[in-house]
Short mmCIF file of C-alpha atoms and ligand atoms in Angstrom, two decimals:
data_model
loop_
_atom_site.label_atom_id
_atom_site.label_comp_id
_atom_site.label_asym_id
_atom_site.label_seq_id
_atom_site.Cartn_x
_atom_site.Cartn_y
_atom_site.Cartn_z
CA UNK A 1076 28.22 -3.24 17.91
CA UNK A 1077 29.42 -5.78 15.17
CA UNK A 1078 27.05 -9.02 14.39
CA UNK A 1079 28.12 -11.62 12.12
CA UNK A 1080 25.84 -14.06 9.95
CA UNK A 1081 27.68 -17.28 9.17
CA UNK A 1082 26.92 -19.56 6.17
CA UNK A 1083 24.74 -22.38 7.16
CA UNK A 1084 23.73 -25.47 4.64
CA UNK A 1085 19.82 -25.38 5.53
CA UNK A 1086 17.29 -22.75 6.46
CA UNK A 1087 13.94 -24.32 6.86
CA UNK A 1088 10.67 -23.79 8.84
CA UNK A 1089 7.58 -21.96 8.91
CA UNK A 1090 7.33 -18.13 10.32
CA UNK A 1091 4.34 -16.06 10.98
CA UNK A 1092 4.67 -12.96 9.10
CA UNK A 1093 5.11 -9.64 11.27
CA UNK A 1094 2.34 -7.07 10.80
CA UNK A 1095 2.61 -4.86 8.04
CA UNK A 1096 4.33 -1.43 8.91
CA UNK A 1097 2.15 0.67 6.73
CA UNK A 1098 -0.86 -0.65 7.67
CA UNK A 1099 0.02 -0.38 11.50
CA UNK A 1100 1.02 3.30 11.13
CA UNK A 1101 -2.59 3.89 9.47
CA UNK A 1102 -4.10 1.69 12.00
CA UNK A 1103 -3.04 3.84 14.94
CA UNK A 1104 -3.56 7.19 13.05
CA UNK A 1105 -6.83 6.56 11.73
CA UNK A 1106 -7.96 4.81 14.85
CA UNK A 1107 -6.83 7.96 16.66
CA UNK A 1108 -8.80 10.07 14.56
CA UNK A 1109 -12.01 7.95 14.53
CA UNK A 1110 -15.28 8.16 17.23
CA UNK A 1111 -15.15 5.18 19.56
CA UNK A 1112 -12.52 2.33 20.35
CA UNK A 1113 -10.75 0.45 17.55
CA UNK A 1114 -9.30 -2.64 18.32
CA UNK A 1115 -6.23 -4.32 16.52
CA UNK A 1116 -4.40 -7.48 16.24
CA UNK A 1117 -1.23 -8.22 14.97
CA UNK A 1118 -0.10 -4.75 14.91
CA UNK A 1119 3.65 -4.48 14.39
CA UNK A 1120 5.48 -3.28 17.41
CA UNK A 1121 8.33 -1.81 15.78
CA UNK A 1122 10.19 1.44 16.95
CA UNK A 1123 8.64 3.58 14.07
CA UNK A 1124 5.09 2.41 14.78
CA UNK A 1125 5.19 3.09 18.67
CA UNK A 1126 6.47 6.49 17.94
CA UNK A 1127 3.38 7.16 15.62
CA UNK A 1128 0.93 6.02 18.50
CA UNK A 1129 3.00 8.26 21.19
CA UNK A 1130 2.08 11.10 18.89
CA UNK A 1131 -1.52 10.34 18.17
CA UNK A 1132 -1.64 9.89 22.20
CA UNK A 1133 0.41 13.22 22.92
CA UNK A 1134 -2.40 14.91 20.79
CA UNK A 1135 -5.50 13.41 22.76
CA UNK A 1136 -6.07 10.02 21.23
CA UNK A 1137 -5.93 7.15 23.71
CA UNK A 1138 -3.56 4.13 23.05
CA UNK A 1139 -3.14 1.06 24.95
CA UNK A 1140 -1.54 -2.10 24.30
CA UNK A 1141 -3.77 -4.97 25.67
CA UNK A 1142 -1.57 -7.93 24.95
CA UNK A 1143 1.11 -9.15 22.33
CA UNK A 1144 0.33 -7.13 19.23
CA UNK A 1145 -2.94 -6.19 20.31
CA UNK A 1146 -3.89 -2.51 20.63
CA UNK A 1147 -6.98 -0.44 21.56
CA UNK A 1148 -7.28 3.15 20.34
CA UNK A 1149 -9.99 5.53 21.59
CA UNK A 1150 -10.07 8.25 19.07
CA UNK A 1151 -10.48 11.97 19.57
CA UNK A 1152 -13.72 11.78 17.04
CA UNK A 1153 -15.07 15.30 16.43
CA UNK A 1154 -13.26 16.88 19.45
CA UNK A 1155 -9.84 16.74 16.80
CA UNK A 1156 -6.34 16.74 17.64
CA UNK A 1157 -4.85 19.30 20.05
CA UNK A 1158 -1.25 20.71 20.33
CA UNK A 1159 1.13 18.10 22.22
CA UNK A 1160 2.78 19.56 25.52
CA UNK A 1161 6.18 18.00 24.19
CA UNK A 1162 7.91 17.89 20.93
CA UNK A 1163 7.18 14.64 18.87
CA UNK A 1164 10.15 12.74 18.05
CA UNK A 1165 9.40 10.23 14.92
CA UNK A 1166 12.82 8.42 15.38
CA UNK A 1167 13.85 7.17 12.14
CA UNK A 1168 10.33 6.95 10.33
CA UNK A 1169 9.53 8.66 7.05
CA UNK A 1170 6.23 7.01 7.13
CA UNK A 1171 5.14 8.29 10.56
CA UNK A 1172 6.31 11.96 10.29
CA UNK A 1173 5.10 12.36 6.83
CA UNK A 1174 1.70 10.91 7.36
CA UNK A 1175 1.38 12.75 10.56
CA UNK A 1176 2.21 15.97 8.99
CA UNK A 1177 -0.74 15.60 6.70
CA UNK A 1178 -3.04 14.88 9.88
CA UNK A 1179 -1.98 17.81 12.05
CA UNK A 1180 -2.30 20.03 8.99
CA UNK A 1181 -6.14 20.02 9.40
CA UNK A 1182 -6.35 20.98 13.36
CA UNK A 1183 -5.70 24.08 15.14
CA UNK A 1184 -2.59 22.92 16.73
CA UNK A 1185 1.25 23.80 16.77
CA UNK A 1186 3.73 21.06 17.25
CA UNK A 1187 7.42 20.88 17.13
CA UNK A 1188 8.64 17.75 15.21
CA UNK A 1189 12.11 16.05 14.92
CA UNK A 1190 13.52 12.76 14.46
CA UNK A 1191 16.99 10.80 14.21
CA UNK A 1192 20.18 11.71 12.18
CA UNK A 1193 18.89 9.71 9.15
CA UNK A 1194 15.24 11.08 9.25
CA UNK A 1195 16.79 14.54 9.66
CA UNK A 1196 18.64 14.31 6.33
CA UNK A 1197 15.47 13.30 4.35
CA UNK A 1198 13.57 15.60 2.45
CA UNK A 1199 10.29 16.94 3.60
CA UNK A 1200 9.28 19.77 1.05
CA UNK A 1201 7.66 17.12 -1.03
CA UNK A 1202 5.14 16.95 1.66
CA UNK A 1203 5.49 20.49 3.30
CA UNK A 1204 4.92 22.06 -0.41
CA UNK A 1205 1.41 20.91 -0.97
CA UNK A 1206 0.37 21.45 2.71
CA UNK A 1207 1.81 25.02 2.54
CA UNK A 1208 -0.52 25.28 -0.51
CA UNK A 1209 -3.39 24.14 1.53
CA UNK A 1210 -2.62 26.80 4.34
CA UNK A 1211 -0.35 25.08 6.90
CA UNK A 1212 2.44 26.98 8.38
CA UNK A 1213 5.82 25.72 9.45
CA UNK A 1214 9.14 27.03 10.44
CA UNK A 1215 11.10 24.62 8.12
CA UNK A 1216 14.04 26.49 6.28
CA UNK A 1217 14.28 26.13 2.22
CA UNK A 1218 15.95 22.66 2.37
CA UNK A 1219 12.99 21.49 4.43
CA UNK A 1220 14.59 19.17 6.99
CA UNK A 1221 13.67 18.26 10.57
CA UNK A 1222 13.48 19.44 13.15
CA UNK A 1223 10.80 22.27 12.78
CA UNK A 1224 7.52 23.18 14.20
CA UNK A 1225 4.32 23.11 12.05
CA UNK A 1226 0.83 24.98 12.79
CA UNK A 1227 -2.17 23.41 11.27
CA UNK A 1228 -5.70 24.68 10.62
CA UNK A 1229 -9.29 23.80 10.50
CA UNK A 1230 -9.79 26.37 7.55
CA UNK A 1231 -7.31 24.43 5.38
CA UNK A 1232 -8.58 24.38 2.02
CA UNK A 1233 -8.68 21.51 -0.47
CA UNK A 1234 -6.27 21.48 -3.41
CA UNK A 1235 -5.67 19.39 -6.40
CA UNK A 1236 -2.33 17.92 -6.43
CA UNK A 1237 -0.09 15.91 -8.45
CA UNK A 1238 3.21 14.68 -6.50
CA UNK A 1239 6.20 14.79 -8.70
CA UNK A 1240 7.69 11.63 -7.29
CA UNK A 1241 5.83 8.15 -7.07
CA UNK A 1242 5.15 8.40 -3.23
CA UNK A 1243 2.75 6.84 -0.98
CA UNK A 1244 3.66 8.83 1.90
CA UNK A 1245 2.97 12.12 -0.06
CA UNK A 1246 -0.22 10.83 -1.58
CA UNK A 1247 -1.31 9.94 2.19
CA UNK A 1248 -0.27 13.35 3.58
CA UNK A 1249 -2.03 15.10 1.10
CA UNK A 1250 -5.11 12.81 1.41
CA UNK A 1251 -5.28 12.89 5.48
CA UNK A 1252 -4.95 16.94 5.26
CA UNK A 1253 -7.66 16.74 2.61
CA UNK A 1254 -9.88 14.73 5.22
CA UNK A 1255 -9.98 17.63 7.47
CA UNK A 1256 -10.16 20.35 4.97
CA UNK A 1257 -12.72 22.69 3.56
CA UNK A 1258 -13.85 21.36 0.11
CA UNK A 1259 -12.05 18.62 -2.00
CA UNK A 1260 -8.82 17.01 -2.25
CA UNK A 1261 -7.64 15.51 -5.27
CA UNK A 1262 -4.17 13.60 -5.78
CA UNK A 1263 -3.41 12.96 -9.24
CA UNK A 1264 -1.10 9.79 -9.46
CA UNK A 1265 1.02 9.04 -12.49
CA UNK A 1266 2.26 5.65 -11.29
CA UNK A 1267 0.43 3.76 -8.72
CA UNK A 1268 1.78 3.58 -5.47
CA UNK A 1269 1.05 1.55 -2.30
CA UNK A 1270 -3.13 2.09 -1.59
CA UNK A 1271 -3.35 1.25 2.27
CA UNK A 1272 -4.41 4.86 3.18
CA UNK A 1273 -7.36 4.59 0.59
CA UNK A 1274 -8.42 1.12 1.49
CA UNK A 1275 -8.19 1.74 5.18
CA UNK A 1276 -9.89 5.20 5.04
CA UNK A 1277 -12.69 3.50 3.26
CA UNK A 1278 -12.68 0.94 6.16
CA UNK A 1279 -13.19 3.27 8.63
CA UNK A 1280 -16.01 4.74 6.82
CA UNK A 1281 -14.53 7.62 4.85
CA UNK A 1282 -15.94 8.28 1.16
CA UNK A 1283 -13.32 8.64 -1.59
CA UNK A 1284 -13.85 9.04 -5.22
CA UNK A 1285 -11.49 7.41 -7.83
CA UNK A 1286 -11.28 7.91 -11.65
CA UNK A 1287 -8.93 7.32 -14.25
CA UNK A 1288 -7.66 10.48 -16.21
CA UNK A 1289 -7.05 10.41 -19.96
CA UNK A 1290 -3.58 9.42 -20.28
CA UNK A 1291 -4.06 6.85 -17.42
CA UNK A 1292 -3.29 8.58 -14.31
CA UNK A 1293 -5.31 7.95 -11.20
CA UNK A 1294 -7.22 10.61 -9.78
CA UNK A 1295 -8.00 9.88 -5.85
CA UNK A 1296 -10.34 12.40 -4.22
CA UNK A 1297 -11.70 12.97 -0.66
CA UNK A 1298 -14.17 15.27 0.46
CA UNK A 1299 -13.40 17.38 3.53
CA UNK A 1300 -14.57 17.16 7.23
CA UNK A 1301 -15.61 13.59 6.87
CA UNK A 1302 -15.95 11.65 10.36
CA UNK A 1303 -14.25 8.23 10.66
CA UNK A 1304 -15.76 5.30 12.89
CA UNK A 1305 -14.04 3.02 15.10
CA UNK A 1306 -13.32 -0.61 13.78
CA UNK A 1307 -11.82 -3.93 14.75
CA UNK A 1308 -9.20 -5.19 12.73
CA UNK A 1309 -6.47 -7.56 12.13
CA UNK A 1310 -3.19 -6.31 10.58
CA UNK A 1311 -1.97 -8.10 7.46
CA UNK A 1312 1.41 -9.83 7.45
CA UNK A 1313 4.20 -7.43 6.02
CA UNK A 1314 5.41 -8.48 2.36
CA UNK A 1315 8.28 -6.23 2.76
CA UNK A 1316 9.41 -8.01 5.84
CA UNK A 1317 8.79 -11.35 4.59
CA UNK A 1318 10.98 -10.77 1.45
CA UNK A 1319 13.95 -11.34 3.75
CA UNK A 1320 12.97 -14.60 5.05
CA UNK A 1321 11.88 -15.74 1.55
CA UNK A 1322 15.36 -14.45 0.14
CA UNK A 1323 16.82 -16.68 2.68
CA UNK A 1324 14.56 -19.84 1.79
CA UNK A 1325 15.83 -19.26 -1.98
CA UNK A 1326 19.39 -18.89 -1.19
CA UNK A 1327 19.70 -21.82 1.01
CA UNK A 1328 21.20 -24.76 -0.60
CA UNK A 1329 18.39 -26.87 1.27
CA UNK A 1330 15.95 -24.17 1.82
CA UNK A 1331 12.45 -24.92 2.60
CA UNK A 1332 10.84 -21.64 4.16
CA UNK A 1333 7.20 -21.07 4.72
CA UNK A 1334 5.87 -17.36 5.85
CA UNK A 1335 2.28 -17.20 6.89
CA UNK A 1336 -0.31 -14.91 6.37
CA UNK A 1337 1.87 -12.43 3.99
CA UNK A 1338 -0.42 -9.43 2.34
CA UNK A 1339 -0.81 -9.98 -1.27
CA UNK A 1340 -1.39 -6.62 -2.72
CA UNK A 1341 -0.63 -5.59 -6.15
CA UNK A 1342 0.87 -2.34 -5.16
CA UNK A 1343 3.36 -4.42 -2.88
CA UNK A 1344 3.94 -7.31 -4.79
CA UNK A 1345 7.14 -6.40 -7.18
CA UNK A 1346 9.58 -8.31 -5.37
CA UNK A 1347 7.95 -11.54 -5.75
CA UNK A 1348 7.27 -10.71 -9.53
CA UNK A 1349 10.86 -10.09 -9.69
CA UNK A 1350 12.13 -13.06 -7.75
CA UNK A 1351 10.27 -15.43 -10.02
CA UNK A 1352 11.33 -13.74 -13.32
CA UNK A 1353 14.86 -14.63 -11.88
CA UNK A 1354 13.71 -18.23 -11.59
CA UNK A 1355 12.61 -18.64 -8.07
CA UNK A 1356 9.40 -20.70 -8.56
CA UNK A 1357 7.80 -18.98 -5.30
CA UNK A 1358 4.76 -21.00 -4.01
CA UNK A 1359 1.66 -19.09 -2.82
CA UNK A 1360 -1.54 -20.41 -1.15
CA UNK A 1361 -4.83 -18.64 -0.03
CA UNK A 1362 -5.08 -17.76 3.49
CA UNK A 1363 -8.22 -15.61 3.70
CA UNK A 1364 -8.34 -12.04 4.38
CA UNK A 1365 -7.56 -9.10 7.08
CA UNK A 1366 -8.47 -5.58 6.80
CA UNK A 1367 -9.69 -5.98 3.39
CA UNK A 1368 -6.27 -7.52 2.05
CA UNK A 1369 -5.88 -10.70 0.54
CA UNK A 1370 -3.35 -12.92 2.80
CA UNK A 1371 -1.29 -15.84 1.39
CA UNK A 1372 1.30 -18.32 2.74
CA UNK A 1373 4.43 -18.05 0.56
CA UNK A 1374 7.13 -20.85 0.27
CA UNK A 1375 10.40 -20.80 -1.01
CA UNK A 1376 13.15 -23.42 -1.68
CA UNK A 1377 16.44 -23.21 -3.30
CA UNK A 1378 16.28 -21.89 -6.67
CA UNK A 1379 19.37 -21.15 -9.22
CA UNK A 1380 18.77 -17.85 -10.16
CA UNK A 1381 19.50 -15.86 -13.14
CA UNK A 1382 19.93 -12.16 -13.76
CA UNK A 1383 17.21 -9.73 -15.25
CA UNK A 1384 16.59 -6.13 -16.04
CA UNK A 1385 14.02 -5.15 -13.54
CA UNK A 1386 10.90 -3.93 -15.14
CA UNK A 1387 10.53 -0.15 -14.23
CA UNK A 1388 6.85 -1.12 -14.26
CA UNK A 1389 7.71 -3.01 -10.80
CA UNK A 1390 9.59 -0.28 -9.06
CA UNK A 1391 6.91 1.38 -7.22
CA UNK A 1392 5.47 -1.82 -6.01
CA UNK A 1393 9.08 -3.13 -4.42
CA UNK A 1394 10.59 0.18 -3.47
CA UNK A 1395 11.68 -1.11 -0.21
CA UNK A 1396 12.78 -4.55 -1.58
CA UNK A 1397 15.88 -3.41 -3.86
CA UNK A 1398 18.52 -4.23 -0.70
CA UNK A 1399 17.13 -7.82 -0.47
CA UNK A 1400 16.91 -7.96 -4.38
CA UNK A 1401 20.36 -6.84 -4.93
CA UNK A 1402 21.37 -10.15 -2.47
CA UNK A 1403 19.41 -12.09 -5.05
CA UNK A 1404 20.71 -10.71 -7.98
CA UNK A 1405 24.48 -11.07 -6.13
CA UNK A 1406 24.01 -14.84 -6.24
CA UNK A 1407 22.60 -15.11 -9.84
CA UNK A 1408 24.12 -16.19 -12.88
CA UNK A 1409 24.50 -13.07 -15.39
CA UNK A 1410 23.62 -9.24 -14.88
CA UNK A 1411 20.98 -7.71 -13.01
CA UNK A 1412 20.08 -3.91 -13.97
CA UNK A 1413 17.95 -1.60 -11.85
CA UNK A 1414 16.93 1.37 -13.38
CA UNK A 1415 14.29 4.31 -12.92
CA UNK A 1416 14.76 3.79 -8.87
CA UNK A 1417 16.00 7.60 -8.02
CA UNK A 1418 13.90 7.40 -4.86
CA UNK A 1419 16.10 5.15 -3.28
CA UNK A 1420 18.39 8.00 -2.98
CA UNK A 1421 16.28 9.42 -0.20
CA UNK A 1422 15.09 6.43 1.89
CA UNK A 1423 16.57 5.73 5.33
CA UNK A 1424 20.19 5.85 3.78
CA UNK A 1425 21.03 6.71 0.02
CA UNK A 1426 19.96 3.19 -0.61
CA UNK A 1427 21.83 2.81 -4.21
CA UNK A 1428 25.28 3.83 -2.34
CA UNK A 1429 24.38 1.55 0.51
CA UNK A 1430 23.57 -1.35 -1.84
CA UNK A 1431 26.65 -0.97 -3.92
CA UNK A 1432 29.10 -0.63 -0.77
CA UNK A 1433 27.28 -3.77 0.82
CA UNK A 1434 27.92 -5.93 -2.13
CA UNK A 1435 31.26 -4.59 -2.96
CA UNK A 1436 32.85 -5.25 0.55
CA UNK A 1437 31.90 -8.94 0.12
CA UNK A 1438 33.44 -9.29 -2.99
CA UNK A 1439 30.32 -8.83 -5.59
CA UNK A 1440 31.14 -6.42 -8.64
CA UNK A 1441 28.65 -3.73 -8.81
CA UNK A 1442 28.25 -0.49 -10.32
CA UNK A 1443 26.16 2.41 -9.22
CA UNK A 1444 24.18 4.37 -12.08
CA UNK A 1445 22.25 7.65 -11.21
CA UNK A 1446 18.85 5.93 -10.87
CA UNK A 1447 19.83 2.35 -9.87
CA UNK A 1448 22.79 -0.16 -10.02
CA UNK A 1449 24.13 -3.10 -12.13
CA UNK A 1450 25.20 -6.19 -10.34
CA UNK A 1451 27.46 -8.99 -12.24
CA UNK A 1452 25.97 -12.11 -10.58
CA UNK A 1453 28.37 -14.59 -8.93
CA UNK A 1454 26.63 -17.57 -10.42
CA UNK A 1455 26.45 -18.99 -6.82
CA UNK A 1456 27.71 -18.18 -3.33
CA UNK A 1457 29.34 -14.71 -3.14
CA UNK A 1458 32.66 -14.55 -1.66
CA UNK A 1459 31.47 -12.86 1.62
CA UNK A 1460 33.77 -11.96 4.39
CA UNK A 1461 32.91 -8.08 4.36
CA UNK A 1462 31.71 -5.87 7.34
CA UNK A 1463 28.73 -3.55 5.84
CA UNK A 1464 28.28 -0.46 7.05
CA UNK A 1465 24.69 -0.22 7.62
CA UNK A 1466 24.17 4.02 7.74
CA UNK A 1467 21.05 3.86 10.03
CA UNK A 1468 19.17 1.60 7.38
CA UNK A 1469 17.30 -1.42 8.73
CA UNK A 1470 16.89 -3.03 5.33
CA UNK A 1471 20.44 -2.85 4.80
CA UNK A 1472 21.38 -4.50 7.84
CA UNK A 1473 18.61 -7.31 7.38
CA UNK A 1474 19.77 -7.92 3.60
CA UNK A 1475 23.60 -8.16 4.48
CA UNK A 1476 22.76 -10.99 7.15
CA UNK A 1477 20.76 -12.94 4.94
CA UNK A 1478 23.57 -12.79 2.51
CA UNK A 1479 25.64 -14.27 5.23
CA UNK A 1480 23.82 -17.10 5.56
CA UNK A 1481 24.44 -18.41 2.33
CA UNK A 1482 27.98 -16.61 1.21
CA UNK A 1483 31.25 -18.38 1.18
CA UNK A 1484 32.66 -16.57 4.27
CA UNK A 1485 30.50 -14.91 6.99
CA UNK A 1486 29.41 -11.30 6.79
CA UNK A 1487 29.24 -8.82 9.28
CA UNK A 1488 27.33 -5.58 10.17
CA UNK A 1489 28.27 -2.74 11.97
CA UNK A 1490 25.00 -2.35 13.96
CA UNK A 1491 21.56 -4.31 14.39
CA UNK A 1492 19.90 -2.19 16.72
CA UNK A 1493 17.87 -0.22 13.86
CA UNK A 1494 16.20 -3.47 13.03
CA UNK A 1495 13.76 -2.71 15.59
CA UNK A 1496 12.06 -0.01 13.64
CA UNK A 1497 10.46 -2.44 11.08
CA UNK A 1498 10.91 -6.00 12.03
CA UNK A 1499 11.57 -6.60 15.93
CA UNK A 1500 11.36 -10.59 15.62
CA UNK A 1501 13.94 -10.42 12.62
CA UNK A 1502 17.11 -12.21 14.54
CA UNK A 1503 14.41 -14.53 16.53
CA UNK A 1504 12.85 -15.72 13.23
CA UNK A 1505 16.15 -16.10 11.52
CA UNK A 1506 17.40 -18.02 14.42
CA UNK A 1507 13.98 -20.48 14.10
CA UNK A 1508 15.24 -20.89 10.37
CA UNK A 1509 18.83 -22.22 11.49
CA UNK A 1510 20.50 -18.90 11.05
CA UNK A 1511 23.53 -18.56 12.82
CA UNK A 1512 23.69 -15.03 13.68
CA UNK A 1513 25.60 -13.50 16.61
CA UNK A 1514 27.66 -10.67 18.16
CA UNK A 1515 30.87 -10.32 17.02
C1 LIG B 2298 5.55 3.84 2.89
C2 LIG B 2298 5.87 4.44 1.45
C3 LIG B 2298 7.12 4.26 0.88
C4 LIG B 2298 7.80 3.12 1.45
C5 LIG B 2298 7.90 3.40 3.16
C6 LIG B 2298 6.31 3.28 3.51
C7 LIG B 2298 3.91 3.92 3.36
O1 LIG B 2298 7.57 5.68 0.86
O2 LIG B 2298 9.28 3.42 1.17
O3 LIG B 2298 8.80 2.31 3.79
O4 LIG B 2298 3.73 3.33 4.30
O5 LIG B 2298 3.18 4.98 2.55
P1 LIG B 2298 7.49 6.77 -0.40
O6 LIG B 2298 6.09 6.81 -0.30
O7 LIG B 2298 8.25 7.81 0.28
O8 LIG B 2298 7.73 5.91 -1.62
#
């Protein structure tokens, strides 16, 4: 069903950032593996995260919602995970499915895994290859796409693995398999990716080793057969979801938007660095800590932006933020160039194609390149008036709706239902800021 975002002069207000998606998946997974009862507050109740909880419950953890955002997880502890009776459907979630493959690899169980059309088109060999090397078996064909079944083993053996792509999901899957393997597992990471698995595993009592190899790559090691212990934790706010509200504040002629409690972690902050390079002047105030992460309140007001060449060193730390960065680029003066971002081709959609189509249908001059895109900014409000094809991709839908708030003509999207995968309160939060987004 088509939804439309109409231009408004002013977006203003203060919103509490929704719980971080990456940390919420990991909270349910690690809580489900630990001994004892973990209690979480501020957990993201998006469809992706709920499916991870259901998968853990299907294999023996007790997962219960005790209030809004409040969840209790009784982990399986030394008993370990068992084969689920039914298949596990991971919906749209790359993170849930890939992390869970790593987890399941280390237990004596068999499970059928599936996902929606988008997830079934995404590459899984990046995770299956190292897990096979460790001893996991699976029925995936050579192209490594869901659905398939996998059989784990408590005799999995530790490996040393250097993922060919910068991917926190691959790193995490291998480390999580290593947690229950025999011997040591080491992941060699040439470019830093989000480090929530490492930080949170330590919070649950696991010991990890960190080294910098000659040449600068990070080596992260985990000893196998380590127990995890339950924790009580507040989930930090999601910088990737906050980016939509902050972008809306920057683009609004009388913008005055505050997002409270956003996780400030250098492996996630690339969008904010890029926005500042474009001239956004974001304000940040310390807001304490949650689950070992620094929190900040972020403030954005209107800023006239200029195009930039996005430094490649920022790519991994803003990998989910390119759709909304592209919207900022469309309003900026001059050219914005994104390179070194070929991982965008295998997200919830081929995001390079989806971004280019989103901007073009709204009158913006944009070119696709092999590993990114180049936007010729409009130097002010974009023409708008287009219907954006969202391609099952929540971040394309949210980006297009933010674009509509400041375009010359309304911007429509063909679907909003998949926004629930990562940010179920998005439409409500945008309405609180004064956006006019509705059906039709
Ligand atoms: C995530 C890692 C990233 C990111 C995804 C969440 C995670 O994927 O795009 O939204 O929680 O580990 P890749 O590791 O495939 O880049």
